[in-house]
PDB file of C-alpha atoms in Angstrom:
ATOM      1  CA  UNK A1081       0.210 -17.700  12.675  1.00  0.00           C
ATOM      2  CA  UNK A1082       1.823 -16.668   9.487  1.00  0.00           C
ATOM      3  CA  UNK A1083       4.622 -14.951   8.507  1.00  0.00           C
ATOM      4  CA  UNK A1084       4.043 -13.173   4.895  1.00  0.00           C
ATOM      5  CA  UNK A1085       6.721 -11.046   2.781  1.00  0.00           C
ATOM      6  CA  UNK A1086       5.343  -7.899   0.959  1.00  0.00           C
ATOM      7  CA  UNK A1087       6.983  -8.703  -2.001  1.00  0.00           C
ATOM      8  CA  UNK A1088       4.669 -12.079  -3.129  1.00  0.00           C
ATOM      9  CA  UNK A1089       5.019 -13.637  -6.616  1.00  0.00           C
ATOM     10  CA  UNK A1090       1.501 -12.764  -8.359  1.00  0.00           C
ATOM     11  CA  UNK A1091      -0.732 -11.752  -5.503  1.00  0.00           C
ATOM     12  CA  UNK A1092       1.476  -9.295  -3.175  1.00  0.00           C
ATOM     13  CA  UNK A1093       1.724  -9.717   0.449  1.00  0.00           C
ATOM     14  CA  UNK A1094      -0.919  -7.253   1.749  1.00  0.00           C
ATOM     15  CA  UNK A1095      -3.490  -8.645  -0.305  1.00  0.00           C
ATOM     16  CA  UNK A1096      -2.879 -12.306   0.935  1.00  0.00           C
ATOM     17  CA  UNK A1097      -2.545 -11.175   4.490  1.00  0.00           C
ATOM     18  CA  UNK A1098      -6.546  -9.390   4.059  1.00  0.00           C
ATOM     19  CA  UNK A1099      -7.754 -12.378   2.167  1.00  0.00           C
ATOM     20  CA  UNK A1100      -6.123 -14.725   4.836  1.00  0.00           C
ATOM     21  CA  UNK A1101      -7.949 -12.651   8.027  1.00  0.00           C
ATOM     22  CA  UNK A1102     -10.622 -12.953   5.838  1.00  0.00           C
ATOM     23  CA  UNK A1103     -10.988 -16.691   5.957  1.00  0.00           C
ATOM     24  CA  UNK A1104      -9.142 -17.432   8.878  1.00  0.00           C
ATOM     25  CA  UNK A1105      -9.994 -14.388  11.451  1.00  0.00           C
ATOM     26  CA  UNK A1106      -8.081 -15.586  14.301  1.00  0.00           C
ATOM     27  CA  UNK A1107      -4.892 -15.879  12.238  1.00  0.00           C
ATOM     28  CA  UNK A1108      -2.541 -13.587  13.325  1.00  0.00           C
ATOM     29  CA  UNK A1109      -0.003 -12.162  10.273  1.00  0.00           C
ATOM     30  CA  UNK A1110       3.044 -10.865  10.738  1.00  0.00           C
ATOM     31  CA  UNK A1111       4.544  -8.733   7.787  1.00  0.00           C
ATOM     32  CA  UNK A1112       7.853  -8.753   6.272  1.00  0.00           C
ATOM     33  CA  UNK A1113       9.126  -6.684   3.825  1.00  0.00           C
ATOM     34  CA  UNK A1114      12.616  -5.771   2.279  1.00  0.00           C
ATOM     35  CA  UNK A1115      11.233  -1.925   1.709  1.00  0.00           C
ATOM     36  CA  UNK A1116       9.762  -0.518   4.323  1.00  0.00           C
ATOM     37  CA  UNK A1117       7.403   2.044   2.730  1.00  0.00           C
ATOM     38  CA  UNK A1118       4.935   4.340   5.151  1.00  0.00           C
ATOM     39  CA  UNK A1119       2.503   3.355   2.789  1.00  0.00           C
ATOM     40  CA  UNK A1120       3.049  -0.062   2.693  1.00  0.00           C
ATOM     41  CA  UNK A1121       2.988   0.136   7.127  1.00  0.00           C
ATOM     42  CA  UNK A1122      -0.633   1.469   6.352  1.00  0.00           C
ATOM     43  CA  UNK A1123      -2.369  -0.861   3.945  1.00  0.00           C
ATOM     44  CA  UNK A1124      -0.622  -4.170   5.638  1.00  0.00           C
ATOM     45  CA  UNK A1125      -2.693  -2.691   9.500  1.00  0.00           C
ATOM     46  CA  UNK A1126      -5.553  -1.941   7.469  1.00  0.00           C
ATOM     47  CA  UNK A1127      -5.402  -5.199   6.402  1.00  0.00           C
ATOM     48  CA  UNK A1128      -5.384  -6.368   9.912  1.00  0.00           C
ATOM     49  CA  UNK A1129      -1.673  -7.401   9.932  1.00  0.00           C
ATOM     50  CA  UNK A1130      -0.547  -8.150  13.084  1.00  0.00           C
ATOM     51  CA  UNK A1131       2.912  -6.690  12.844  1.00  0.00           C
ATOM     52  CA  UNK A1132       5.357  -5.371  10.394  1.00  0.00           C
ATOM     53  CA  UNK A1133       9.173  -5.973  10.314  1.00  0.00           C
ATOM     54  CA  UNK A1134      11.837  -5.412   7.527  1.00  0.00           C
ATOM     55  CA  UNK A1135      13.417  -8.963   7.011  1.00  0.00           C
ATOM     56  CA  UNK A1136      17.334  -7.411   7.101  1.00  0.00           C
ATOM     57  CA  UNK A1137      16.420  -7.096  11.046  1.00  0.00           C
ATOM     58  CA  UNK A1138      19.147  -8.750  12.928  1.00  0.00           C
ATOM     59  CA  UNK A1139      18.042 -12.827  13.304  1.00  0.00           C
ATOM     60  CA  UNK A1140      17.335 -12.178  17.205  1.00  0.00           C
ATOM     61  CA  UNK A1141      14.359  -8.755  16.571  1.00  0.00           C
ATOM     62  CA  UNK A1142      12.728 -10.948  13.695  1.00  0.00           C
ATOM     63  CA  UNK A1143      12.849 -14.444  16.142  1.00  0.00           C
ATOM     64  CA  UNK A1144      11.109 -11.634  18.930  1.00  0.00           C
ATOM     65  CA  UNK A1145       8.647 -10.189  16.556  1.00  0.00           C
ATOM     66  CA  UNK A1146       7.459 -14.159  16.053  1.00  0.00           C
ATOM     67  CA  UNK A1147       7.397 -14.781  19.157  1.00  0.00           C
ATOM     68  CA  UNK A1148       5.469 -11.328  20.136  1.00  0.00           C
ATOM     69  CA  UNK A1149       2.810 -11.567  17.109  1.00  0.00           C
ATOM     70  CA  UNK A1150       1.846 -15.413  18.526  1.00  0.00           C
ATOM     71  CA  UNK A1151       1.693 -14.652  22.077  1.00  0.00           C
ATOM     72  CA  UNK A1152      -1.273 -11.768  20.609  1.00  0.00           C
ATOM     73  CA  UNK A1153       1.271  -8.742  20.690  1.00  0.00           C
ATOM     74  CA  UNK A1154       0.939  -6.335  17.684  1.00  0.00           C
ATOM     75  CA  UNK A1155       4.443  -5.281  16.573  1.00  0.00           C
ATOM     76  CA  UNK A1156       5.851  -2.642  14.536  1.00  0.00           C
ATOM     77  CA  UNK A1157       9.374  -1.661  13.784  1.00  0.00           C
ATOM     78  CA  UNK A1158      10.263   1.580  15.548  1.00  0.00           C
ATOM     79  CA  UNK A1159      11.568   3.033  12.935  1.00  0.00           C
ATOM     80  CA  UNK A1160       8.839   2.291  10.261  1.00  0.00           C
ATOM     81  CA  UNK A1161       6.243   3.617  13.168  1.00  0.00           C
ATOM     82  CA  UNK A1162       7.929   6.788  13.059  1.00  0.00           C
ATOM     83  CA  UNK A1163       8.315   7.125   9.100  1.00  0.00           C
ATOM     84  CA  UNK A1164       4.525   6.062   8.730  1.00  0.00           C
ATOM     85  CA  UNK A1165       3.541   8.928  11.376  1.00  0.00           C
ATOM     86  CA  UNK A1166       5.608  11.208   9.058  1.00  0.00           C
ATOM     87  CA  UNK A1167       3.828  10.396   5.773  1.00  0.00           C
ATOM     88  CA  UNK A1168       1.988  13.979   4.450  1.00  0.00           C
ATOM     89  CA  UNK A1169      -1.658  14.064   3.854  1.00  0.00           C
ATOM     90  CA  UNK A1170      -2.392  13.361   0.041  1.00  0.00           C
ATOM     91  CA  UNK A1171      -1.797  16.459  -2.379  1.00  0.00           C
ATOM     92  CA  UNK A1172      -4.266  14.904  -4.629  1.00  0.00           C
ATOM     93  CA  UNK A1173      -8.224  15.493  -4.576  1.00  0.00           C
ATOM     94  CA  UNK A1174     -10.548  12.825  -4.714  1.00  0.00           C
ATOM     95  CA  UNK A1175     -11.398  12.638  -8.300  1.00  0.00           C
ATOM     96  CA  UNK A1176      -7.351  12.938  -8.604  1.00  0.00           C
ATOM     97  CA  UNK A1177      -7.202  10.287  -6.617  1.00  0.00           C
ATOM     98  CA  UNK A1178      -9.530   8.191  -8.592  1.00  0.00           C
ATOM     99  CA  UNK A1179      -8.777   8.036 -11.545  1.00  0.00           C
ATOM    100  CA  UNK A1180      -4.814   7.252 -10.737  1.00  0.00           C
ATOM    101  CA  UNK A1181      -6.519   4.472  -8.565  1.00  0.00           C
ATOM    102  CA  UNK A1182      -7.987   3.011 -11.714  1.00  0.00           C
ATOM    103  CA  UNK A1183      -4.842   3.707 -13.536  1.00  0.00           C
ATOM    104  CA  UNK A1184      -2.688   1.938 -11.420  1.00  0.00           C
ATOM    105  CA  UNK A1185      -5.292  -1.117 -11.352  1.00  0.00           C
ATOM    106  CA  UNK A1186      -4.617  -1.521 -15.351  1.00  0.00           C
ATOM    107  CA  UNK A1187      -7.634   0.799 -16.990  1.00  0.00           C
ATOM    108  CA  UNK A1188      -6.860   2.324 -19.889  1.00  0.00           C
ATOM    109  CA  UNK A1189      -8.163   6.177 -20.245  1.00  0.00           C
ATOM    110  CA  UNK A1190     -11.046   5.285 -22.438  1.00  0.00           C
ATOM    111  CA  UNK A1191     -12.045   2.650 -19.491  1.00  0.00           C
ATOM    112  CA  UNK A1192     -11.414   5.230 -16.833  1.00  0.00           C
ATOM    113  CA  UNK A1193     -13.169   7.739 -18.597  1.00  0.00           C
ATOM    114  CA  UNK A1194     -16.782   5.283 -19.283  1.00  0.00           C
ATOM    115  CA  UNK A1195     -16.245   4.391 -15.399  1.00  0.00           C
ATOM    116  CA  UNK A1196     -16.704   8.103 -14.219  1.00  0.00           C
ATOM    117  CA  UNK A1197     -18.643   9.529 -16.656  1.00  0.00           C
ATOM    118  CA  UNK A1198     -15.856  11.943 -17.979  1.00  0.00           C
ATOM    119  CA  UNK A1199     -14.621  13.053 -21.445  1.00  0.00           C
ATOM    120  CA  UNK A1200     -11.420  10.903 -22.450  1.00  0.00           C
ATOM    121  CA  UNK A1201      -9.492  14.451 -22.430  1.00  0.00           C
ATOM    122  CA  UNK A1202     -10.498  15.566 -18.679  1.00  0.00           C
ATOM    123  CA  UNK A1203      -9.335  12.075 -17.804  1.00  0.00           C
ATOM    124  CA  UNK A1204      -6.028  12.350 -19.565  1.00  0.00           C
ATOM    125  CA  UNK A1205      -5.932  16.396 -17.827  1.00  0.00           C
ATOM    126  CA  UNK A1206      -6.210  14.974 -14.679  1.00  0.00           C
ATOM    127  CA  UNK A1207      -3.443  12.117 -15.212  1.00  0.00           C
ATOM    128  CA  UNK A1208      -1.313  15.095 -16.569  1.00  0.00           C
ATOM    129  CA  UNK A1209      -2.278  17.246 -13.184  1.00  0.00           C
ATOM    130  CA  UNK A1210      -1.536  13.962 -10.681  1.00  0.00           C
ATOM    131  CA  UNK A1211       2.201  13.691 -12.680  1.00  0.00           C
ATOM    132  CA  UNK A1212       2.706  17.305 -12.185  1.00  0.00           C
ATOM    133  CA  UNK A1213       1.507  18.002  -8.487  1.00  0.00           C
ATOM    134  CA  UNK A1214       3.621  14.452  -7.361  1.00  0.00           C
ATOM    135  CA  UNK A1215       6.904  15.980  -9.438  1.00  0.00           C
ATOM    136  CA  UNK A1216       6.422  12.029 -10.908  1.00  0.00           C
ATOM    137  CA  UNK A1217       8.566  11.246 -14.291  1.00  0.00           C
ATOM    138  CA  UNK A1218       5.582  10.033 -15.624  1.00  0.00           C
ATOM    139  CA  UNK A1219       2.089   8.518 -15.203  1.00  0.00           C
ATOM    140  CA  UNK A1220       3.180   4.873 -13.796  1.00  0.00           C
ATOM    141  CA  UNK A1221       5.999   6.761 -11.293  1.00  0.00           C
ATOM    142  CA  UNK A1222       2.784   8.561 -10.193  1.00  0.00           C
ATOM    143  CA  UNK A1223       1.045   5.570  -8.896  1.00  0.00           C
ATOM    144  CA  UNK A1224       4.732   4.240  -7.362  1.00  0.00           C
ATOM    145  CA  UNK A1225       4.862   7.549  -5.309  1.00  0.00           C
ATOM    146  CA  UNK A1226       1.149   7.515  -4.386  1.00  0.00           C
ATOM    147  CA  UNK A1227       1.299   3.993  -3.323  1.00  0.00           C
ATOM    148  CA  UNK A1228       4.702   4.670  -1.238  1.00  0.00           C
ATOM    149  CA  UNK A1229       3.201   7.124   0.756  1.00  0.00           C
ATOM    150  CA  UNK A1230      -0.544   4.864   1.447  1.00  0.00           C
ATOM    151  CA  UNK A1231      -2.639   7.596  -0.740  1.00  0.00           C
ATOM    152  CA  UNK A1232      -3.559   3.831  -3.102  1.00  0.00           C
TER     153      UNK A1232
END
């Protein structure tokens, strides 16, 4: 069993916990995270987590959500259960979608725009339309939002 924090120097918690069920299937991963995102709820189960707690939990929940997640109980805080039922479906289409994915994993516009085939403007048009239909500040509180809410 392993107990992995969201918040991970270089690689980031979600991604070790799918890399670690990866090589090591019957490990069972329990989550911990100081911000307990609906989005974040998602992508750590879809990464086969095997529960998800906020670490400020008082010392006796986090000791029962150990013990739970190595006996072969899933766990979930109530309260995060409930906010990641509540998440809204994605405002953003799927080409919307895309090209803030490959935004947020470091491409440039001119990269972005080679990748799908587009014109460098339509690229930077639909980067303009994801700010605007998110009410984001700009393009990089864009991906912050979408990846709160699980749409990354």
């Amino acid at each position: 069993m392993a107990v992995i924090d969201v918040g991970l120097p270089g690689v980031d918690g979600l991604t070790a916990t799918a890399e670690l069920r990866r090589r090591l299937p019957r490990c069972r991963v329990l989550v911990v995270t100081s911000f307990g995102h609906p989005g974040n709820v998602r992508r750590a189960f879809a990464a086969r987590a095997s529960g998800f707690v906020v670490k400020d939990a008082p010392p006796d929940r986090l000791a029962d959500a150990i013990r739970r997640v190595a006996s072969g109980e899933r766990v979930i805080d109530p309260q995060l259960a409930v906010a990641a039922l509540e998440v809204v479906e994605s405002p953003l289409k799927p080409r919307e979608l895309e090209v803030l994915r490959r935004f947020s994993d470091g491409e440039d516009v001119e990269q972005i725009a080679e990748a799908l085939f587009l014109a460098v403007g339509t690229v930077r048009n639909y980067l303009t339309g994801v700010v605007a239909t998110l009410h984001a500040r700009n393009r990089l509180h864009a991906v912050r939002i979408a990846q709160d809410a699980g749409w990354l």
